[in-house]
């Protein structure tokens, strides 16, 4: 699995996905997604968008790390926080992504932590 980034979205509209793609993706990006029509708004902002209609029973095999990351985040949120308000959700997502992206590092030094914070690479 590569690096993970999660963002709390106000809705699932094409306009929201288009704005997000423009802000986060490079023009050289290749995006794999399911066939939700809202994802079509990503196309103008990337080199290639590959939508794929997948049987729901086989979805976990098509994009396994997406499903693993989402289910792990849900478990963490339900197990530790019990209840999360919308105003704090993005902070919790950032924390989860920070830990997920560094899951193979044994420790993180204070220096590394300050570098991450200073360069806003929390995801």
XYZ file of N, CA and C in Angstrom:
369
model
N 0.839 -1.187 0.000
C 0.000 0.000 0.000
C 0.878 1.241 0.000
N 0.426 2.236 -0.707
C 1.133 3.512 -0.733
C 0.742 4.369 0.452
N 0.771 5.658 0.253
C 0.410 6.573 1.340
C -1.096 6.817 1.315
N -1.600 7.104 2.478
C -3.033 7.278 2.656
C -3.341 8.734 2.980
N -4.427 9.226 2.418
C -4.937 10.555 2.765
C -6.454 10.440 2.823
N -7.034 10.961 3.873
C -8.491 10.949 4.023
C -8.955 12.376 4.268
N -10.063 12.718 3.663
C -10.593 14.061 3.850
C -12.099 13.978 4.058
N -12.570 14.702 5.055
C -14.001 14.772 5.339
C -14.639 15.672 4.290
N -15.572 15.123 3.522
C -16.212 15.880 2.450
C -17.626 16.284 2.852
N -18.067 17.461 2.429
C -19.413 17.908 2.785
C -20.514 17.117 2.075
N -20.186 16.567 0.893
C -21.169 15.796 0.127
C -20.425 14.921 -0.882
N -21.176 14.176 -1.670
C -20.577 13.266 -2.648
C -20.836 13.742 -4.078
N -20.884 15.037 -4.281
C -21.190 15.580 -5.604
C -19.946 15.630 -6.488
N -20.182 15.676 -7.783
C -19.092 15.807 -8.731
C -18.303 17.085 -8.516
N -18.996 18.162 -8.159
C -18.315 19.434 -7.927
C -17.310 19.298 -6.775
N -17.709 18.630 -5.710
C -16.812 18.434 -4.565
C -15.595 17.613 -4.966
N -15.810 16.537 -5.722
C -14.688 15.702 -6.160
C -13.770 16.457 -7.112
N -14.349 17.284 -7.981
C -13.539 18.074 -8.902
C -12.641 19.063 -8.175
N -13.194 19.762 -7.192
C -12.417 20.724 -6.395
C -11.304 19.999 -5.642
N -11.637 18.854 -5.070
C -10.652 18.063 -4.327
C -9.528 17.582 -5.251
N -9.887 17.081 -6.431
C -8.880 16.597 -7.383
C -7.957 17.725 -7.824
N -8.525 18.886 -8.095
C -7.716 20.028 -8.527
C -6.721 20.434 -7.444
N -7.160 20.359 -6.185
C -6.320 20.786 -5.064
C -5.256 19.750 -4.702
N -5.569 18.459 -4.827
C -4.682 17.427 -4.283
C -3.893 16.620 -5.308
N -4.376 16.528 -6.530
C -3.735 15.635 -7.496
C -2.907 16.407 -8.516
N -1.840 15.763 -8.977
C -1.046 16.363 -10.046
C -1.668 15.998 -11.387
N -1.317 16.737 -12.403
C -1.840 16.469 -13.745
C -1.388 15.092 -14.252
N -0.288 14.560 -13.704
C 0.235 13.257 -14.128
C -0.412 12.089 -13.380
N -1.326 12.352 -12.483
C -1.921 11.294 -11.655
C -2.787 10.353 -12.481
N -2.806 9.102 -12.053
C -3.704 8.095 -12.600
C -4.627 7.689 -11.453
N -5.928 7.821 -11.659
C -6.900 7.553 -10.602
C -7.722 6.323 -10.957
N -7.765 5.368 -10.032
C -8.629 4.198 -10.153
C -9.803 4.427 -9.214
N -11.016 4.242 -9.704
C -12.181 4.457 -8.846
C -13.286 3.489 -9.234
N -14.342 3.487 -8.421
C -15.512 2.738 -8.840
C -16.261 3.587 -9.868
N -17.376 3.109 -10.338
C -18.068 3.767 -11.453
C -19.086 4.823 -11.017
N -18.952 5.361 -9.839
C -19.843 6.423 -9.381
C -19.721 7.605 -10.350
N -20.833 8.062 -10.929
C -20.770 9.152 -11.914
C -20.159 10.450 -11.371
N -20.223 10.668 -10.070
C -19.637 11.882 -9.485
C -18.133 11.942 -9.705
N -17.483 10.783 -9.825
C -16.033 10.747 -10.019
C -15.616 11.244 -11.400
N -16.552 11.370 -12.330
C -16.212 11.868 -13.671
C -15.635 13.279 -13.622
N -15.939 14.027 -12.579
C -15.416 15.393 -12.430
C -13.915 15.403 -12.180
N -13.336 14.253 -11.867
C -11.892 14.146 -11.636
C -11.125 14.208 -12.960
N -11.719 13.676 -14.022
C -11.050 13.492 -15.314
C -10.286 14.713 -15.828
N -10.837 15.922 -15.814
C -10.093 17.068 -16.365
C -8.822 17.427 -15.590
N -8.671 16.901 -14.384
C -7.557 17.299 -13.523
C -6.422 16.282 -13.472
N -6.574 15.147 -14.152
C -5.559 14.089 -14.089
C -5.244 13.572 -15.488
N -4.124 12.851 -15.579
C -3.747 12.268 -16.870
C -4.750 11.199 -17.295
N -5.123 10.342 -16.339
C -6.046 9.251 -16.675
C -6.920 8.913 -15.468
N -8.198 8.748 -15.729
C -9.137 8.293 -14.705
C -9.734 6.985 -15.200
N -9.572 5.943 -14.400
C -10.048 4.617 -14.778
C -11.196 4.190 -13.872
N -12.445 4.523 -14.238
C -13.565 4.034 -13.435
C -13.821 2.565 -13.761
N -14.241 1.819 -12.771
C -14.459 0.390 -12.969
C -15.677 -0.055 -12.169
N -16.664 -0.597 -12.871
C -17.843 -1.127 -12.180
C -17.471 -2.496 -11.631
N -17.583 -2.637 -10.324
C -17.173 -3.864 -9.655
C -18.344 -4.429 -8.872
N -18.492 -5.728 -8.930
C -19.491 -6.415 -8.121
C -19.184 -6.125 -6.653
N -20.167 -5.669 -5.864
C -19.908 -5.338 -4.455
C -19.228 -6.459 -3.667
N -19.489 -7.696 -4.036
C -18.861 -8.821 -3.332
C -17.369 -8.922 -3.643
N -16.952 -8.339 -4.777
C -15.545 -8.409 -5.185
C -14.804 -7.081 -4.986
N -15.483 -6.082 -4.453
C -14.890 -4.746 -4.316
C -13.650 -4.753 -3.433
N -13.665 -5.537 -2.373
C -12.515 -5.585 -1.460
C -11.277 -6.149 -2.152
N -11.469 -6.971 -3.169
C -10.320 -7.515 -3.908
C -9.813 -6.530 -4.957
N -10.697 -5.693 -5.485
C -10.306 -4.734 -6.521
C -9.442 -3.610 -5.945
N -9.813 -3.099 -4.794
C -9.067 -2.023 -4.130
C -8.884 -2.402 -2.658
N -8.058 -3.427 -2.389
C -7.988 -3.970 -1.022
C -7.548 -2.970 0.033
N -6.539 -2.159 -0.245
C -6.042 -1.250 0.783
C -7.024 -0.131 1.088
N -7.851 0.223 0.138
C -8.890 1.222 0.401
C -9.842 0.681 1.457
N -10.267 -0.559 1.265
C -11.219 -1.165 2.196
C -10.580 -1.450 3.553
N -9.334 -1.867 3.562
C -8.625 -2.115 4.826
C -8.483 -0.811 5.611
N -8.054 0.248 4.941
C -7.850 1.533 5.623
C -9.164 2.079 6.178
N -10.224 2.020 5.392
C -11.510 2.544 5.858
C -12.036 1.726 7.030
N -11.959 0.401 6.936
C -12.472 -0.410 8.047
C -11.610 -0.251 9.293
N -10.292 -0.114 9.141
C -9.432 0.130 10.308
C -9.752 1.475 10.956
N -9.967 2.497 10.144
C -10.313 3.816 10.689
C -11.640 3.751 11.443
N -12.620 3.069 10.878
C -13.911 2.942 11.557
C -13.754 2.228 12.900
N -12.934 1.188 12.931
C -12.702 0.450 14.186
C -12.039 1.344 15.223
N -11.030 2.097 14.802
C -10.335 3.003 15.723
C -11.319 4.030 16.277
N -12.101 4.632 15.400
C -13.022 5.678 15.841
C -14.092 5.129 16.777
N -14.621 3.952 16.468
C -15.648 3.361 17.327
C -15.059 2.865 18.644
N -13.841 2.333 18.587
C -13.233 1.745 19.773
C -12.639 2.746 20.735
N -12.029 3.792 20.217
C -11.334 4.748 21.080
C -12.197 5.964 21.377
N -12.794 6.531 20.352
C -13.454 7.819 20.514
C -14.955 7.700 20.793
N -15.569 6.595 20.439
C -16.986 6.319 20.683
C -17.934 7.276 19.964
N -17.658 8.547 20.015
C -18.519 9.529 19.363
C -17.637 10.668 18.855
N -17.818 11.022 17.606
C -16.983 12.068 17.009
C -17.890 13.136 16.417
N -17.638 14.379 16.785
C -18.424 15.466 16.196
C -17.775 15.887 14.878
N -18.580 16.451 13.998
C -18.086 16.881 12.684
C -16.928 17.863 12.785
N -16.937 18.708 13.806
C -15.889 19.734 13.890
C -14.514 19.119 14.186
N -14.467 17.910 14.738
C -13.182 17.264 15.049
C -12.837 16.122 14.095
N -13.750 15.749 13.216
C -13.538 14.574 12.371
C -12.261 14.667 11.543
N -11.991 15.819 10.908
C -10.788 15.934 10.080
C -9.525 15.746 10.908
N -9.513 16.214 12.139
C -8.346 16.018 13.017
C -8.117 14.535 13.286
N -9.192 13.798 13.543
C -9.068 12.363 13.792
C -8.611 11.624 12.532
N -9.122 12.031 11.381
C -8.680 11.427 10.118
C -7.196 11.702 9.885
N -6.748 12.930 10.165
C -5.329 13.275 10.012
C -4.459 12.410 10.909
N -4.891 12.229 12.149
C -4.124 11.401 13.085
C -4.048 9.957 12.599
N -5.178 9.414 12.135
C -5.189 8.044 11.632
C -4.241 7.897 10.443
N -4.300 8.835 9.491
C -3.437 8.777 8.302
C -1.967 8.908 8.683
N -1.667 9.788 9.633
C -0.292 9.958 10.099
C 0.247 8.626 10.613
N -0.520 7.943 11.440
C -0.084 6.657 11.998
C -0.017 5.577 10.920
N -1.011 5.540 10.037
C -1.042 4.536 8.975
C 0.168 4.686 8.053
N 0.490 5.911 7.673
C 1.595 6.159 6.749
C 2.960 5.886 7.367
N 3.014 5.786 8.668
C 4.284 5.520 9.353
C 4.251 4.197 10.112
N 3.382 3.275 9.685
C 3.187 2.030 10.422
C 4.403 1.119 10.428
N 5.324 1.281 9.495
C 6.513 0.430 9.458
C 7.719 1.078 10.126
N 7.582 2.315 10.551
C 8.674 2.994 11.254
C 8.584 2.645 12.730
N 9.688 2.220 13.312
C 9.696 1.814 14.721
C 9.470 2.990 15.660
N 10.045 4.100 15.349
C 9.870 5.283 16.188
C 10.002 6.513 15.307
N 9.503 7.576 15.805
C 9.653 8.839 15.090
C 10.296 9.822 16.064
N 11.381 10.414 15.640
C 12.102 11.327 16.526
C 11.369 12.665 16.613
N 11.689 13.413 17.620
C 11.095 14.742 17.794
C 11.446 15.616 16.595
N 12.671 15.465 16.092
C 13.101 16.215 14.910
C 12.205 15.912 13.709
N 11.953 14.615 13.473
C 11.098 14.222 12.355
C 9.686 14.775 12.537
N 9.195 14.725 13.761
C 7.855 15.221 14.048
C 7.749 16.716 13.750
N 8.745 17.498 14.175
C 8.739 18.936 13.893
C 8.813 19.205 12.387
N 9.594 18.406 11.669
C 9.693 18.562 10.212
C 8.341 18.312 9.558
N 7.664 17.250 9.985
C 6.347 16.925 9.436
C 5.364 18.060 9.704
N 5.370 18.571 10.916
C 4.453 19.659 11.277
C 4.790 20.933 10.502
N 6.072 21.266 10.420
C 6.498 22.503 9.752
C 6.201 22.486 8.259
N 6.270 21.317 7.644
C 6.036 21.226 6.200
C 4.620 20.782 5.873
N 3.778 20.657 6.903
C 2.368 20.290 6.731
C 2.206 18.983 5.962
N 2.987 17.969 6.312
C 2.910 16.652 5.673
C 2.228 15.651 6.597
N 1.185 16.062 7.257
C 0.531 15.197 8.233
C -0.137 13.983 7.611
N -0.415 13.995 6.341
C -1.143 12.895 5.705
C -0.208 11.837 5.207
